[in-house]
JSON list of C-alpha atoms in Angstrom, two decimals:
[
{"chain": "A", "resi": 1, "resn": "UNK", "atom": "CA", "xyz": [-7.78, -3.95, -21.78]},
{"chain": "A", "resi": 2, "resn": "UNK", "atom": "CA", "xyz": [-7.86, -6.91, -24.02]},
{"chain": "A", "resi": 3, "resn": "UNK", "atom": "CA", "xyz": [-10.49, -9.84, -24.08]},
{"chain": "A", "resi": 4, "resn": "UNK", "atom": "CA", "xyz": [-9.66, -13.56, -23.41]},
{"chain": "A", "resi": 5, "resn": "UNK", "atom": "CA", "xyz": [-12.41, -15.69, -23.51]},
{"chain": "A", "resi": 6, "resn": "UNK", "atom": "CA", "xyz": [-13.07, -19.03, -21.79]},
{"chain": "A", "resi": 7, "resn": "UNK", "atom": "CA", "xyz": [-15.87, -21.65, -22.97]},
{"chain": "A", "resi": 8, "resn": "UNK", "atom": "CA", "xyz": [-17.22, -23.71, -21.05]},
{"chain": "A", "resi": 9, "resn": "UNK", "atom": "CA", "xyz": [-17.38, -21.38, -17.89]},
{"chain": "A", "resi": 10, "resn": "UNK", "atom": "CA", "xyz": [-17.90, -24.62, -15.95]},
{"chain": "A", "resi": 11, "resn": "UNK", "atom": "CA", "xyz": [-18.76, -28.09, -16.62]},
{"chain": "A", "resi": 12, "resn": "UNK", "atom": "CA", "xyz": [-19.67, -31.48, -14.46]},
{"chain": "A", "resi": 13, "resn": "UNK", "atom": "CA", "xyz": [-18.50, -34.67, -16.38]},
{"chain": "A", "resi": 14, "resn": "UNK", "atom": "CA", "xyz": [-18.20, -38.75, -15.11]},
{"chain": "A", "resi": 15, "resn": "UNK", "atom": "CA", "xyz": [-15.03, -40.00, -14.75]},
{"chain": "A", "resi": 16, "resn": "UNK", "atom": "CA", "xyz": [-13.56, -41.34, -17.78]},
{"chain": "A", "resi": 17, "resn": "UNK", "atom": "CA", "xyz": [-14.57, -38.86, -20.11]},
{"chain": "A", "resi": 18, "resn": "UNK", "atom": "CA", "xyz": [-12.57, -36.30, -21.66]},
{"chain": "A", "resi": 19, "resn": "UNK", "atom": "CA", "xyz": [-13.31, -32.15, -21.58]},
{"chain": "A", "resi": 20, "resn": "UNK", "atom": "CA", "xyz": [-11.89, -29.64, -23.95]},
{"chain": "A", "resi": 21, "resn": "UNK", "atom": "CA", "xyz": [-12.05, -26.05, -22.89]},
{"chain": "A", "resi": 22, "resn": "UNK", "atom": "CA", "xyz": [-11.44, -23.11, -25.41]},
{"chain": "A", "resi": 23, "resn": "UNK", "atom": "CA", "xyz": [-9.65, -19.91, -24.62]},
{"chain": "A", "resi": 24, "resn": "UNK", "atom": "CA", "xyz": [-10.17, -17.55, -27.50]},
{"chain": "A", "resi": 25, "resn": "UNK", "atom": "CA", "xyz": [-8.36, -13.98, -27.77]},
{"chain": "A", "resi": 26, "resn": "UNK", "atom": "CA", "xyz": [-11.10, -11.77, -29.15]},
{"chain": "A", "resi": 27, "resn": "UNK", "atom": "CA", "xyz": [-9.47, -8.38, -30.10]},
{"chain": "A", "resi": 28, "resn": "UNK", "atom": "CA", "xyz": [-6.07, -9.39, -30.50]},
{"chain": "A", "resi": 29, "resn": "UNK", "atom": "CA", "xyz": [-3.71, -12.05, -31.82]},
{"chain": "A", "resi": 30, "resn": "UNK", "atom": "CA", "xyz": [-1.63, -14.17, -29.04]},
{"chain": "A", "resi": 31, "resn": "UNK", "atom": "CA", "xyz": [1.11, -15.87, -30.54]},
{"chain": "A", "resi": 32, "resn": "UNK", "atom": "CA", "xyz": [1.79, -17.30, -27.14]},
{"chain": "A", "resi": 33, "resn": "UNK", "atom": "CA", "xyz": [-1.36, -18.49, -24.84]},
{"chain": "A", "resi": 34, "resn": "UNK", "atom": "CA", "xyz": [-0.86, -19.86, -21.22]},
{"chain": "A", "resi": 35, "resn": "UNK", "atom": "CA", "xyz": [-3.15, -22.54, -19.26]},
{"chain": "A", "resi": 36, "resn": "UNK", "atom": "CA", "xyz": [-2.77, -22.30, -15.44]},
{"chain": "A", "resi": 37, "resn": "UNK", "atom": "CA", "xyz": [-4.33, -24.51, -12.54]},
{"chain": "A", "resi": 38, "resn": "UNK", "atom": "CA", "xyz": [-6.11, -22.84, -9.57]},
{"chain": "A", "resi": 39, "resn": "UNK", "atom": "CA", "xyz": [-7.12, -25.70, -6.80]},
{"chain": "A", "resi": 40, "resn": "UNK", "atom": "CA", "xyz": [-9.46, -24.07, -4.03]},
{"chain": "A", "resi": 41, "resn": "UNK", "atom": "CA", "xyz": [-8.26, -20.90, -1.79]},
{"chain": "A", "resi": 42, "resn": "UNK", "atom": "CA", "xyz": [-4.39, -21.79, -3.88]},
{"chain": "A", "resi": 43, "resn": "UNK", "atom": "CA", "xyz": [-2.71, -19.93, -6.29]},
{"chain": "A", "resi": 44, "resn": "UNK", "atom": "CA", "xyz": [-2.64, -20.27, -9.76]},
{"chain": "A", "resi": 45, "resn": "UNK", "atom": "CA", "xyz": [0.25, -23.06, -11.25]},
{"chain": "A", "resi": 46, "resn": "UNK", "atom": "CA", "xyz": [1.15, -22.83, -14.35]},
{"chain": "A", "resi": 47, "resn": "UNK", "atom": "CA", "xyz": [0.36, -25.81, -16.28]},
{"chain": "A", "resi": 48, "resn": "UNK", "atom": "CA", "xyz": [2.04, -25.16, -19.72]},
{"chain": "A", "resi": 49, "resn": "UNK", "atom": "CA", "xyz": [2.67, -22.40, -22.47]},
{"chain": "A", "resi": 50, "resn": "UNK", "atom": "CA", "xyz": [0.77, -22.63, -25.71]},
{"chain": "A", "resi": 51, "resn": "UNK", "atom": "CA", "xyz": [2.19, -21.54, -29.03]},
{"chain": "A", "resi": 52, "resn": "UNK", "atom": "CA", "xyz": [1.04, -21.26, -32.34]},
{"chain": "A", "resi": 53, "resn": "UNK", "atom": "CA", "xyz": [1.38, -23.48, -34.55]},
{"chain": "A", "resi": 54, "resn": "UNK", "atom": "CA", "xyz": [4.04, -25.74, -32.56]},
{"chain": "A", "resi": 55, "resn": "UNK", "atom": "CA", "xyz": [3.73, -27.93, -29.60]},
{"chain": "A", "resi": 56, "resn": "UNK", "atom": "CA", "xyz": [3.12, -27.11, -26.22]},
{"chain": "A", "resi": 57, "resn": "UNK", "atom": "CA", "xyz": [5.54, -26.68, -23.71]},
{"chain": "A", "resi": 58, "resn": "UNK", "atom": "CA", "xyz": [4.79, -28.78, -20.40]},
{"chain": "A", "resi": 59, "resn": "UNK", "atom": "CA", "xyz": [5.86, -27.43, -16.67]},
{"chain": "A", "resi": 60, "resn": "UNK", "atom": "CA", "xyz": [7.27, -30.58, -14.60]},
{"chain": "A", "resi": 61, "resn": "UNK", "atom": "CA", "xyz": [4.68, -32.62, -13.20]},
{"chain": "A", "resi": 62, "resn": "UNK", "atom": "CA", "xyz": [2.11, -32.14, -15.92]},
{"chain": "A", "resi": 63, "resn": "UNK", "atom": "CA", "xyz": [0.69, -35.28, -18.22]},
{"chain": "A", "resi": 64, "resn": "UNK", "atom": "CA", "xyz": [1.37, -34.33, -21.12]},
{"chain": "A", "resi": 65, "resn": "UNK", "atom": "CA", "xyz": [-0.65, -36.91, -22.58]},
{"chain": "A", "resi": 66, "resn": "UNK", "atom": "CA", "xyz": [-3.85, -36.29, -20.30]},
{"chain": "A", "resi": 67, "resn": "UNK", "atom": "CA", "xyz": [-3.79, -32.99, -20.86]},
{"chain": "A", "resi": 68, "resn": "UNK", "atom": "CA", "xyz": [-3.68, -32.40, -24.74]},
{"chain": "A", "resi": 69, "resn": "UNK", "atom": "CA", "xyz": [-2.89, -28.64, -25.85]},
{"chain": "A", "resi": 70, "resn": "UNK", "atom": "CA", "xyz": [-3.92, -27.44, -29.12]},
{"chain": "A", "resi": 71, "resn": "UNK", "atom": "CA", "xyz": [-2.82, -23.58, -30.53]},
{"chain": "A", "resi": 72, "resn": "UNK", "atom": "CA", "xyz": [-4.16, -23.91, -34.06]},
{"chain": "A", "resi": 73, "resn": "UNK", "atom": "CA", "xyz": [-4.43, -20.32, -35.01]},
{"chain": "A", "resi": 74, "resn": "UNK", "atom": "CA", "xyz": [-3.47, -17.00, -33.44]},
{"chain": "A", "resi": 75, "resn": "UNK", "atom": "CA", "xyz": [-6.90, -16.60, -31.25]},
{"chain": "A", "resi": 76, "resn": "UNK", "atom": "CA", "xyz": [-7.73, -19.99, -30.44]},
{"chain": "A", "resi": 77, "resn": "UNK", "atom": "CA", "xyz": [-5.92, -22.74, -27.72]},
{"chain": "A", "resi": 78, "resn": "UNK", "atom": "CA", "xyz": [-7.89, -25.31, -26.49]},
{"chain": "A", "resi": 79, "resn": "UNK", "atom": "CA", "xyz": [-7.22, -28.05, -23.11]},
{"chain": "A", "resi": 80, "resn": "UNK", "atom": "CA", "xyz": [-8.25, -30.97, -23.40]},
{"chain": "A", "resi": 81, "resn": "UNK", "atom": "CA", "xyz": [-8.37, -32.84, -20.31]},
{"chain": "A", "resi": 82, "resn": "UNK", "atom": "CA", "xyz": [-8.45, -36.51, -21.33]},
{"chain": "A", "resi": 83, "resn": "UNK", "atom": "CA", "xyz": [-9.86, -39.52, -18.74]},
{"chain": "A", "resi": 84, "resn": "UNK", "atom": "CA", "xyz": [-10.97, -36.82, -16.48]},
{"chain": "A", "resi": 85, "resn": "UNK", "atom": "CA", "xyz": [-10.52, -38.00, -12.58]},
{"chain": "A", "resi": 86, "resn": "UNK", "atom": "CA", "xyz": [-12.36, -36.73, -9.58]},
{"chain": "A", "resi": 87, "resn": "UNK", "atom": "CA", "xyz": [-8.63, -34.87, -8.80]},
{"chain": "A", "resi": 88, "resn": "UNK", "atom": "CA", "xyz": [-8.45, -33.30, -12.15]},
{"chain": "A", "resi": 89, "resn": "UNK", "atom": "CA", "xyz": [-11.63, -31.22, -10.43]},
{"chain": "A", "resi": 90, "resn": "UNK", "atom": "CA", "xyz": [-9.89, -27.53, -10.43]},
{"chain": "A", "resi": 91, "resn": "UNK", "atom": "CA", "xyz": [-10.25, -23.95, -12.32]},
{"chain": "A", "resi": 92, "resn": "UNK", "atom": "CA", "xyz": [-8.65, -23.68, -15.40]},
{"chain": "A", "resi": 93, "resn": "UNK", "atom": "CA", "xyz": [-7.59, -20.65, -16.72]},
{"chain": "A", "resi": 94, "resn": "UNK", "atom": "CA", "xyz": [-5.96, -19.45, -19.48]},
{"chain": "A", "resi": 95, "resn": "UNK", "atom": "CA", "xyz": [-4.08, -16.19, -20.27]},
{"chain": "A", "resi": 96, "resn": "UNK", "atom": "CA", "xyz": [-3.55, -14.61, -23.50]},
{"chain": "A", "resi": 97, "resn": "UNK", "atom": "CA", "xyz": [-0.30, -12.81, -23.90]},
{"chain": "A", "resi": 98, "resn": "UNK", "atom": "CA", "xyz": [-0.70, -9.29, -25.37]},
{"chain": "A", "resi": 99, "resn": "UNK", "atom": "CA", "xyz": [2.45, -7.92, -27.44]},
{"chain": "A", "resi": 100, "resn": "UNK", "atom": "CA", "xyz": [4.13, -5.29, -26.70]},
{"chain": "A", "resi": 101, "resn": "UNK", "atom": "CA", "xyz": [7.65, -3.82, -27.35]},
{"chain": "A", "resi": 102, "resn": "UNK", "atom": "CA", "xyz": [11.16, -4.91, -25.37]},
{"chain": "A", "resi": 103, "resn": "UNK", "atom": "CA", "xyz": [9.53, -6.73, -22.92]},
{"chain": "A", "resi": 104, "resn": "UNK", "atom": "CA", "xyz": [6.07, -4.81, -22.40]},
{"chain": "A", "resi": 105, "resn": "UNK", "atom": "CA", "xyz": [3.85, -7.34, -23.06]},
{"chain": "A", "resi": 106, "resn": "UNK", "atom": "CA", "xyz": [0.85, -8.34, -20.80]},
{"chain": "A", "resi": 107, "resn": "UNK", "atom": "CA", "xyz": [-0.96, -11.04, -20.21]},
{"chain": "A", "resi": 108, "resn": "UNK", "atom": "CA", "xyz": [-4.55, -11.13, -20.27]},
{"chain": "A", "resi": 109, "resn": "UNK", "atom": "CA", "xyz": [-6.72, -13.70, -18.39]},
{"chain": "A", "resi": 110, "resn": "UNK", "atom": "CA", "xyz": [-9.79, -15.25, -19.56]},
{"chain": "A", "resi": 111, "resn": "UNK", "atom": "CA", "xyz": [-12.94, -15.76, -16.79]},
{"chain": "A", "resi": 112, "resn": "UNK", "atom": "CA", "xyz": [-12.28, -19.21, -16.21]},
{"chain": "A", "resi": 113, "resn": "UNK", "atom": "CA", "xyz": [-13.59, -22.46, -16.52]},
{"chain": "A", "resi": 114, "resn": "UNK", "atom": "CA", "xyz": [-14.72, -24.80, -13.11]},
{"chain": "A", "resi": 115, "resn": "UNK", "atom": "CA", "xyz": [-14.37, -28.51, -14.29]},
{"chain": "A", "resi": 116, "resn": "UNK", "atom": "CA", "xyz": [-16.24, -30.78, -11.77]},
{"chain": "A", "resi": 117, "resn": "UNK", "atom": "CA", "xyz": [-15.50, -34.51, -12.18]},
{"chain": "A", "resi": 118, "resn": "UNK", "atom": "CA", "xyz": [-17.77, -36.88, -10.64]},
{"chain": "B", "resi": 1, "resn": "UNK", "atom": "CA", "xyz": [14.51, -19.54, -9.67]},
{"chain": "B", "resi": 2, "resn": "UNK", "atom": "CA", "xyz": [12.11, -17.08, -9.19]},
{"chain": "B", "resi": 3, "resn": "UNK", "atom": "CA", "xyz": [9.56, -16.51, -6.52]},
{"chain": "B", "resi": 4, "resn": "UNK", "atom": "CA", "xyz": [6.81, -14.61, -5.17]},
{"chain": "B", "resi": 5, "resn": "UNK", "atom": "CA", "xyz": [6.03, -14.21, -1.63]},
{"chain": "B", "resi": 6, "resn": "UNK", "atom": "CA", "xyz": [2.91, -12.63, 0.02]},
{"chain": "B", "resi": 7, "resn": "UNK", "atom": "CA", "xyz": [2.82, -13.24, 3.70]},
{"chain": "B", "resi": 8, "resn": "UNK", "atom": "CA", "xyz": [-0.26, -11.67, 4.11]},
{"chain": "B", "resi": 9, "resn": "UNK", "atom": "CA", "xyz": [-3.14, -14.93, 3.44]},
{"chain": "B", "resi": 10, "resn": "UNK", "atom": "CA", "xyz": [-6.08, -12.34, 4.03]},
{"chain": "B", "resi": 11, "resn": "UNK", "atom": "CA", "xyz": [-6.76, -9.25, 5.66]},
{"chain": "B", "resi": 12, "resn": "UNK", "atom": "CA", "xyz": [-9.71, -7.64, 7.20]},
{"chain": "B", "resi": 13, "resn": "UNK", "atom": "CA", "xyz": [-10.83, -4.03, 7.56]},
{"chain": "B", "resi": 14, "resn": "UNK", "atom": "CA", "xyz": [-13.52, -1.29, 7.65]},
{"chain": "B", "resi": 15, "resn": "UNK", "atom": "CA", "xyz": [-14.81, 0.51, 4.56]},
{"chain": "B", "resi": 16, "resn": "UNK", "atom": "CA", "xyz": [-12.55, 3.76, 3.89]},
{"chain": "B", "resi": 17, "resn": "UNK", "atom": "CA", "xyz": [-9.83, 2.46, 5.91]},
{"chain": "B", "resi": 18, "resn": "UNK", "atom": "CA", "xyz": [-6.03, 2.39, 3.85]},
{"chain": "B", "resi": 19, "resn": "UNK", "atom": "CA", "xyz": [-4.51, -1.02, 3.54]},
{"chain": "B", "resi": 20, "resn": "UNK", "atom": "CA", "xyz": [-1.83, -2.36, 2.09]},
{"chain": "B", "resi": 21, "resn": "UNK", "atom": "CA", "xyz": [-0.77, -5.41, 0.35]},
{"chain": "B", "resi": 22, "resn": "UNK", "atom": "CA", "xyz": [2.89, -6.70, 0.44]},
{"chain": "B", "resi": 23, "resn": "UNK", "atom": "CA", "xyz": [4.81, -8.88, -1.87]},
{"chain": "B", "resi": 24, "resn": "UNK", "atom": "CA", "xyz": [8.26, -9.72, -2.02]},
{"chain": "B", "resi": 25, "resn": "UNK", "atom": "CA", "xyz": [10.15, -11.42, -4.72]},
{"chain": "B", "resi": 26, "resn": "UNK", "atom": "CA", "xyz": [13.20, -13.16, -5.73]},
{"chain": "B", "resi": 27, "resn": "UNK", "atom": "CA", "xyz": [14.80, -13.31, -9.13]},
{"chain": "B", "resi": 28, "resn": "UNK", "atom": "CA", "xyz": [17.92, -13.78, -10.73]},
{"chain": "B", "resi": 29, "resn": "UNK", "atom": "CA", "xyz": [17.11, -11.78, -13.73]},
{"chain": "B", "resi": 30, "resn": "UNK", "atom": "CA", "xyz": [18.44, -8.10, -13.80]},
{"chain": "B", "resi": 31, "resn": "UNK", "atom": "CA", "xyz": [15.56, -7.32, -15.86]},
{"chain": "B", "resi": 32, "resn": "UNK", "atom": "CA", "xyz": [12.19, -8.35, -14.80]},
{"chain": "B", "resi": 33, "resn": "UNK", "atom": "CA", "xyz": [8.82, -7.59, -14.84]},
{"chain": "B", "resi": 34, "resn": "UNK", "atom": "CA", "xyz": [5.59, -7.40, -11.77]},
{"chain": "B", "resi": 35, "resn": "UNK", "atom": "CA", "xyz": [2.71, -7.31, -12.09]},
{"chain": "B", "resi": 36, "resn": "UNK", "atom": "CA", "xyz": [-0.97, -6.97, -10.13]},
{"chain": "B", "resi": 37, "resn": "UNK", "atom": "CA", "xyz": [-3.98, -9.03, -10.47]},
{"chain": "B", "resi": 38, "resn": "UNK", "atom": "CA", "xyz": [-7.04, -8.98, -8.33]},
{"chain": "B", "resi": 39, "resn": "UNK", "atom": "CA", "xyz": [-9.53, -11.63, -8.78]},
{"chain": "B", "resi": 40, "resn": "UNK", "atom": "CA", "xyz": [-12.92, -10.63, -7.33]},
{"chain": "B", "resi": 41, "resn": "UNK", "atom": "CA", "xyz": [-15.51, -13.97, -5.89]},
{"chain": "B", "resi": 42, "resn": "UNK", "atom": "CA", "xyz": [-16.34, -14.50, -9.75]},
{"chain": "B", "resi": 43, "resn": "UNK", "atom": "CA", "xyz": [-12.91, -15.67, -10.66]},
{"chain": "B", "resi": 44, "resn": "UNK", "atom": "CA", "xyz": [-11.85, -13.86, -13.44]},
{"chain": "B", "resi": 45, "resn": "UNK", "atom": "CA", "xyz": [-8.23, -12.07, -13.29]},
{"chain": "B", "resi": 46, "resn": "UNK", "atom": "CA", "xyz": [-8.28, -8.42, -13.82]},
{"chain": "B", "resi": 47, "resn": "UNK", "atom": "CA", "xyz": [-4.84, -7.07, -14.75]},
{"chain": "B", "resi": 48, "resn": "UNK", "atom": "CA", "xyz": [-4.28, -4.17, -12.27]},
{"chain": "B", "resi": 49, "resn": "UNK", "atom": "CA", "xyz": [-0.57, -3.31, -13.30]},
{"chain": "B", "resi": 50, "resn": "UNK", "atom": "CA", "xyz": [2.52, -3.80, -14.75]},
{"chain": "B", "resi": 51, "resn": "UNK", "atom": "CA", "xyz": [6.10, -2.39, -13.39]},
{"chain": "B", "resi": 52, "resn": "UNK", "atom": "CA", "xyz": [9.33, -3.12, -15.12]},
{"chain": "B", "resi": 53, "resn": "UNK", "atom": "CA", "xyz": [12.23, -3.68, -12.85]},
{"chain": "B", "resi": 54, "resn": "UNK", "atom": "CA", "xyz": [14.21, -0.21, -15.00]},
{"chain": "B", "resi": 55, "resn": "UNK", "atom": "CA", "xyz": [11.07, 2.12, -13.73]},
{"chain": "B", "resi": 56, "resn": "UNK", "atom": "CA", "xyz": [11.42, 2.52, -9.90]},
{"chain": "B", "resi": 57, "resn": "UNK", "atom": "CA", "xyz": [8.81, 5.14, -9.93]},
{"chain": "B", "resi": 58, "resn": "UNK", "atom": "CA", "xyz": [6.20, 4.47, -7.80]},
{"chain": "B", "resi": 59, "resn": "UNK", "atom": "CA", "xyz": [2.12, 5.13, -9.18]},
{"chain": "B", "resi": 60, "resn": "UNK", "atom": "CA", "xyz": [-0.91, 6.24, -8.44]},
{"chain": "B", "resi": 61, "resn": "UNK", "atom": "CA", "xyz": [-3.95, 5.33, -10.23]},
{"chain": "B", "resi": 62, "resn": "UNK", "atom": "CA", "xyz": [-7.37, 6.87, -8.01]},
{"chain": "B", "resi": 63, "resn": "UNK", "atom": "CA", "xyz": [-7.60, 5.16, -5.05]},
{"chain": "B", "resi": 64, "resn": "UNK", "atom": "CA", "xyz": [-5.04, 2.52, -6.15]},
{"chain": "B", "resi": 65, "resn": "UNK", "atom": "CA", "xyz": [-0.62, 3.17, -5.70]},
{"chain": "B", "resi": 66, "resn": "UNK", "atom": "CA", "xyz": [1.86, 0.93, -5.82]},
{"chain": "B", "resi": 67, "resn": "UNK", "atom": "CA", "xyz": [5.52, 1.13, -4.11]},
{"chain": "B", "resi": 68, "resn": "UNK", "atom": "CA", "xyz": [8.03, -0.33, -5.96]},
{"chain": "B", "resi": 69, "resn": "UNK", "atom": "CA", "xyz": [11.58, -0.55, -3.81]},
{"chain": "B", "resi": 70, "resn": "UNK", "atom": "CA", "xyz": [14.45, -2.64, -5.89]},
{"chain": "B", "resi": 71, "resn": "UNK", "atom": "CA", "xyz": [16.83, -2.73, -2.76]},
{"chain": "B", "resi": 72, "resn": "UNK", "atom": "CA", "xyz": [14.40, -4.56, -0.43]},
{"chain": "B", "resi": 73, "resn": "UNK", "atom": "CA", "xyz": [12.44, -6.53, -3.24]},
{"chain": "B", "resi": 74, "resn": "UNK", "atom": "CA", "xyz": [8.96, -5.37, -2.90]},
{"chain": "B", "resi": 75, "resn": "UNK", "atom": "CA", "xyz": [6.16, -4.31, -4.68]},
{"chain": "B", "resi": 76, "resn": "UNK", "atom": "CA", "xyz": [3.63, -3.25, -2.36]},
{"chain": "B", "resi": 77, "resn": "UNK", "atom": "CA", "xyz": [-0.35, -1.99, -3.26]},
{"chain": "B", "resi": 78, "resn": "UNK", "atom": "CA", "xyz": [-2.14, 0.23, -1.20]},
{"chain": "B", "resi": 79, "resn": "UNK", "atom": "CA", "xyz": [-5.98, 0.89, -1.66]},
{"chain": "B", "resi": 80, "resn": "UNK", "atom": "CA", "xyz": [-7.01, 4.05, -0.16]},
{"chain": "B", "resi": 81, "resn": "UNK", "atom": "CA", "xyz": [-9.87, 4.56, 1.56]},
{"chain": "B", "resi": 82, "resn": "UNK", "atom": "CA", "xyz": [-11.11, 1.34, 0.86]},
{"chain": "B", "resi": 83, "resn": "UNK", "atom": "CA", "xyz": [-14.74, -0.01, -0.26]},
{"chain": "B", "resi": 84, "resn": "UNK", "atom": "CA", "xyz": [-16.62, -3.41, -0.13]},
{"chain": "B", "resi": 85, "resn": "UNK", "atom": "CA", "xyz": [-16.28, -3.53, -4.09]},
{"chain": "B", "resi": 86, "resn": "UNK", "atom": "CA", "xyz": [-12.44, -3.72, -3.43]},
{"chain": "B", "resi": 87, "resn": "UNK", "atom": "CA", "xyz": [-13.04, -7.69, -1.53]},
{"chain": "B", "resi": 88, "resn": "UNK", "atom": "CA", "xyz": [-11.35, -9.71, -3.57]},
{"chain": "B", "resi": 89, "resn": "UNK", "atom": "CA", "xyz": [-7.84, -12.16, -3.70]},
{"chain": "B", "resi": 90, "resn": "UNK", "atom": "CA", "xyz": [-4.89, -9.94, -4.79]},
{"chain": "B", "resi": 91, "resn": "UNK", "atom": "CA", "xyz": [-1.65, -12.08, -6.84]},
{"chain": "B", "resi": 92, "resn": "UNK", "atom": "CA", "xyz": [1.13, -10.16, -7.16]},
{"chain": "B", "resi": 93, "resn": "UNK", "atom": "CA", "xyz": [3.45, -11.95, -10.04]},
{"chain": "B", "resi": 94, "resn": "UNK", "atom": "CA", "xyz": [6.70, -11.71, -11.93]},
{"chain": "B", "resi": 95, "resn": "UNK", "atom": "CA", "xyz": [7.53, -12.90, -15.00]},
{"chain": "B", "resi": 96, "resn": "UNK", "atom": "CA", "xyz": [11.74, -12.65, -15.79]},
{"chain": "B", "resi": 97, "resn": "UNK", "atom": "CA", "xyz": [13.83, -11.65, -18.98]},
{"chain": "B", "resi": 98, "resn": "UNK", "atom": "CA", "xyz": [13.67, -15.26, -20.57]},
{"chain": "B", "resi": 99, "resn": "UNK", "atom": "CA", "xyz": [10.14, -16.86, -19.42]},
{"chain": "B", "resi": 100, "resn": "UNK", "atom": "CA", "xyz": [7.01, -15.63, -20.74]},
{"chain": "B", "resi": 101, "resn": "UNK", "atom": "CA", "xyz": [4.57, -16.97, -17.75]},
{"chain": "B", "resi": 102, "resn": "UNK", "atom": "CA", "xyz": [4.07, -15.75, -14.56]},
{"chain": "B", "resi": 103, "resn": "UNK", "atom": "CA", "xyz": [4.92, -16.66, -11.57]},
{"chain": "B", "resi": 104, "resn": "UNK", "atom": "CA", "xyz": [2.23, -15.71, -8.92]},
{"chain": "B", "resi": 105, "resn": "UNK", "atom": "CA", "xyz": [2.61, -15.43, -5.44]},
{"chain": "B", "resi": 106, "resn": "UNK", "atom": "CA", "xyz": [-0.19, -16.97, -3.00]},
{"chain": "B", "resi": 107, "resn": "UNK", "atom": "CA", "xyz": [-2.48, -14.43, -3.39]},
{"chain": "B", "resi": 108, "resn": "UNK", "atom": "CA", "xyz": [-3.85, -12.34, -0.30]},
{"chain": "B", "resi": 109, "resn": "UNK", "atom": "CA", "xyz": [-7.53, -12.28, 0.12]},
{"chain": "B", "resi": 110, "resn": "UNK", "atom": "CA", "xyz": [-9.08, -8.69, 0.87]},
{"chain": "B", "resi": 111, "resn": "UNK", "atom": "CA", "xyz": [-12.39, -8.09, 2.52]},
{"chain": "B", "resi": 112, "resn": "UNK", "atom": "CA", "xyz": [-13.81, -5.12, 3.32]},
{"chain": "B", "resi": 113, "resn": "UNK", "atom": "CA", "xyz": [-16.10, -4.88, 6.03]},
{"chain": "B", "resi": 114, "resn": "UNK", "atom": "CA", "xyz": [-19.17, -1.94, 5.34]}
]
């Protein structure tokens, strides 16, 4: 299948600071890119859809502002969780959605990334 | 709306034992698409399989098959004969005609006992 990749596969940061994380399709181009939320032993909620080279599309409930999207080019979307709080502490994970004809596309999912904040 | 239901939060068994995994969903869409993930203790999602909501055939893939039944709503995975390499949280997810993400269901955590 195809290859999403996820950097920083975890980080620990203070309170106040920001943390981007980069989700990178490596064998393909993803016109569309897709950022969930997985809290411990929980499913995964989406948090908003990336697309390139327009802004990203927010579920309800999700700042917007404190969590900045970025889709600059066809194999990169970053997160940007800005003023991290100890309850922004969660997995991120983006997905990578591989094109495919009427409706046959897949999405791919990138390992992860555990954000701690202290 | 759409939805995914698992009822099953996490089942135990034996190594080589058959289990399966149910999921039930609800969509307005008459064209819709499910989908498999498992996601083993490291996290990462591995795609397991897709099923459009026009192909009722059901599939077999080794020791994995999938039941797909449009009148009930379910999309069931079996693992035959099972191994400890198969413990792991199963999503089961559907994404509809007009919305690109998924919707995942709970997730139902498998271990398998040696």
């Amino acid at each position: 299948g195809a290859v999403v990749s996820q950097h920083p596969s975890w980080v620990i940061c203070k309170s106040g600071t920001s943390v981007k994380i980069e989700c990178r399709s490596l064998d393909f181009q993803a016109t569309t890119m897709f950022w969930y939320r997985q809290f411990p032993k929980q499913s995964l909620m989406l948090m908003a859809t990336s697309n390139e080279g327009s802004k990203a599309t927010y579920e309800q409930g999700v700042e917007k502002d404190k969590f900045l999207i970025n889709h600059a080019s066809l194999t990169l979307s970053t997160l940007t969780v800005t003023s991290a709080h100890p309850e922004d502490s969660s997995f991120y994970i983006c997905s990578a959605r591989f094109p495919g004809t009427r409706g046959t596309d897949t999405q791919y999912f990138g390992p992860g990334t555990r954000l701690t904040v202290l | 709306a759409q939805k995914v239901t698992q009822a099953q939060t996490e089942i135990s068994v034996v190594e080589k034992e058959d289990v399966t995994l149910d999921c039930v969903y609800e969509t307005r869409d008459t064209t819709y698409y499910l989908f498999w993930y498992k996601q083993p203790p490291s996290g990462e999602l591995v795609f397991l399989i897709r099923r459009n909501s026009f192909d009722e055939q059901n599939e077999i893939s080794g020791r994995y098959s999938w039941n797909f039944q449009k009148s009930t709503s379910s999309f069931n995975f079996t693992i035959t004969a099972s191994q400890v390499v198969d413990s792991a949280v199963y999503f089961c997810a559907l994404r509809g005609t007009g919305r690109r993400a998924l919707t995942f269901g709970s997730g139902t955590r498998l271990q398998v006992q040696p």
